[in-house]
């Protein structure tokens, strides 16, 4: 059980572990196992009655797993949380950690196409067995769909122009690589801010390929159902679209941020926030690990009633 920091350096490590308030005999779930940095620490705090279940949809993450009777690696998307916990005969959990997004390993493996720094086939799948890839999105989605992805997931103001350009260019020949995509869009990249522009384009395609917002919504609902009263939900997000969903759900019990009420006017809110404002990494952590810079940690507790 060695720490694999070459694979990924865990972000907000102590903050996440403290947030979970680990009961040594409790049942915990880490739905984004990755390099297993957080998971290893959670596991080390459990006794023989405690259990840790981890999920990762990337088959590469399995190399960081270990063998133990009270540890279980589930190689699948966390949107199947409830099903798999049921299969493992787990009816309630005491805490769940989600450290969303892509691991350093996934970024660093150039051929997976997540990074703007190196040329690779258009892929961006976290699960390499999935059907939908960046190639499919870029080469088969119509102009309206591409516009909506760039606008809603990339928050790009010239979304329609970008979509039009892609649709125009792919008629000549399919767009196969990250460099081809960047060169097609290069005339829209603002001077001195081109890095940010390409990062937004890549982020938007990645969110679509992995259906990141849809699976996050499903996870938040399922996690809430599975949590024991006072059980902890601990989520790190890395972009504002994810953070907005987590924030609204934890504060108001809905993704749009509207307060839900029952027939009698009682507020329906399954979670209570433990901290009102998100916890962010210290300057020192960001210096040590630049990938922590956009992290936001939110913590909520399951209502008793
Ligand atoms: C930021 S890394 C987690 C790093 C981990 N906390 C650590 O300390 O090493 C995110 C991981 O979650 C996985 N992941 C992201 N979305 C997922 C999903 N919907 N279902 C399952 N795994 C997912 C990715 O494949 C990646 O390995």
PDB file of C-alpha atoms and ligand atoms in Angstrom, residues 4 7-11 30-39 55-58 61 76-79 97 99-104 106 126 210 212 215 238, ligand 1:
ATOM      1  CA  UNK A   4       1.721   6.619  -5.676  1.00  0.00           C
ATOM      2  CA  UNK A   7       0.202   8.871 -10.472  1.00  0.00           C
ATOM      3  CA  UNK A   8      -1.509  11.728  -8.628  1.00  0.00           C
ATOM      4  CA  UNK A   9      -0.813  14.037  -5.679  1.00  0.00           C
ATOM      5  CA  UNK A  10      -3.934  14.152  -3.505  1.00  0.00           C
ATOM      6  CA  UNK A  11      -5.452  17.629  -3.184  1.00  0.00           C
ATOM      7  CA  UNK A  30     -14.221   7.038  -2.302  1.00  0.00           C
ATOM      8  CA  UNK A  31     -15.859   7.324  -5.725  1.00  0.00           C
ATOM      9  CA  UNK A  32     -12.766   8.769  -7.448  1.00  0.00           C
ATOM     10  CA  UNK A  33      -9.976   6.423  -6.383  1.00  0.00           C
ATOM     11  CA  UNK A  34      -7.300   7.587  -8.912  1.00  0.00           C
ATOM     12  CA  UNK A  35      -3.858   7.147  -7.339  1.00  0.00           C
ATOM     13  CA  UNK A  36      -5.559   6.154  -4.086  1.00  0.00           C
ATOM     14  CA  UNK A  37      -3.947   8.947  -2.033  1.00  0.00           C
ATOM     15  CA  UNK A  38      -7.066   9.845  -0.080  1.00  0.00           C
ATOM     16  CA  UNK A  39      -8.312   6.267  -0.011  1.00  0.00           C
ATOM     17  CA  UNK A  55     -14.776   3.437  -7.568  1.00  0.00           C
ATOM     18  CA  UNK A  56     -12.857   4.485 -10.654  1.00  0.00           C
ATOM     19  CA  UNK A  57     -14.013   4.196 -14.237  1.00  0.00           C
ATOM     20  CA  UNK A  58     -10.447   4.316 -15.540  1.00  0.00           C
ATOM     21  CA  UNK A  61      -6.498   3.174 -11.528  1.00  0.00           C
ATOM     22  CA  UNK A  76     -17.015   1.509 -12.962  1.00  0.00           C
ATOM     23  CA  UNK A  77     -18.653   4.904 -13.241  1.00  0.00           C
ATOM     24  CA  UNK A  78     -19.814   6.313  -9.917  1.00  0.00           C
ATOM     25  CA  UNK A  79     -23.236   6.917 -11.426  1.00  0.00           C
ATOM     26  CA  UNK A  97     -15.563  11.410  -0.915  1.00  0.00           C
ATOM     27  CA  UNK A  99     -12.484  14.290  -5.851  1.00  0.00           C
ATOM     28  CA  UNK A 100     -13.849  15.085  -9.280  1.00  0.00           C
ATOM     29  CA  UNK A 101     -12.237  15.393 -12.678  1.00  0.00           C
ATOM     30  CA  UNK A 102      -9.116  14.008 -14.207  1.00  0.00           C
ATOM     31  CA  UNK A 103      -6.045  12.599 -12.428  1.00  0.00           C
ATOM     32  CA  UNK A 104      -2.502  13.793 -13.152  1.00  0.00           C
ATOM     33  CA  UNK A 106      -4.660  10.950 -17.172  1.00  0.00           C
ATOM     34  CA  UNK A 126     -11.784   8.714 -18.696  1.00  0.00           C
ATOM     35  CA  UNK A 210     -17.556  12.008 -19.971  1.00  0.00           C
ATOM     36  CA  UNK A 212     -19.491  14.966 -16.229  1.00  0.00           C
ATOM     37  CA  UNK A 215     -23.077  11.818 -13.622  1.00  0.00           C
ATOM     38  CA  UNK A 238     -12.296  21.885 -10.185  1.00  0.00           C
TER      39      UNK A 238
HETATM   40  C1  LIG B   1      -8.818  13.858  -9.384  1.00  0.00           C
HETATM   41  S1  LIG B   1      -8.639  12.132  -9.594  1.00  0.00           S
HETATM   42  C2  LIG B   1      -8.779  11.493  -7.959  1.00  0.00           C
HETATM   43  C3  LIG B   1      -7.483  11.382  -7.240  1.00  0.00           C
HETATM   44  C4  LIG B   1      -7.527  10.684  -5.909  1.00  0.00           C
HETATM   45  N1  LIG B   1      -8.337  11.381  -4.945  1.00  0.00           N
HETATM   46  C5  LIG B   1      -6.124  10.477  -5.357  1.00  0.00           C
HETATM   47  O1  LIG B   1      -5.871  10.888  -4.208  1.00  0.00           O
HETATM   48  O2  LIG B   1      -5.283   9.926  -6.055  1.00  0.00           O
HETATM   49  C6  LIG B   1     -10.186  11.675 -10.277  1.00  0.00           C
HETATM   50  C7  LIG B   1     -10.323  10.204 -10.585  1.00  0.00           C
HETATM   51  O3  LIG B   1     -11.710   9.930 -10.626  1.00  0.00           O
HETATM   52  C8  LIG B   1     -12.023   9.171 -11.754  1.00  0.00           C
HETATM   53  N2  LIG B   1     -13.371   9.551 -12.168  1.00  0.00           N
HETATM   54  C9  LIG B   1     -13.785  10.760 -12.619  1.00  0.00           C
HETATM   55  N3  LIG B   1     -15.094  10.734 -12.902  1.00  0.00           N
HETATM   56  C10 LIG B   1     -15.520   9.474 -12.605  1.00  0.00           C
HETATM   57  C11 LIG B   1     -16.785   8.827 -12.679  1.00  0.00           C
HETATM   58  N4  LIG B   1     -17.867   9.449 -13.155  1.00  0.00           N
HETATM   59  N5  LIG B   1     -16.864   7.536 -12.267  1.00  0.00           N
HETATM   60  C12 LIG B   1     -15.775   6.886 -11.801  1.00  0.00           C
HETATM   61  N6  LIG B   1     -14.548   7.437 -11.735  1.00  0.00           N
HETATM   62  C13 LIG B   1     -14.420   8.724 -12.118  1.00  0.00           C
HETATM   63  C14 LIG B   1     -10.967   9.505 -12.792  1.00  0.00           C
HETATM   64  O4  LIG B   1     -10.801   8.421 -13.680  1.00  0.00           O
HETATM   65  C15 LIG B   1      -9.741   9.786 -11.926  1.00  0.00           C
HETATM   66  O5  LIG B   1      -8.950   8.643 -11.780  1.00  0.00           O
END
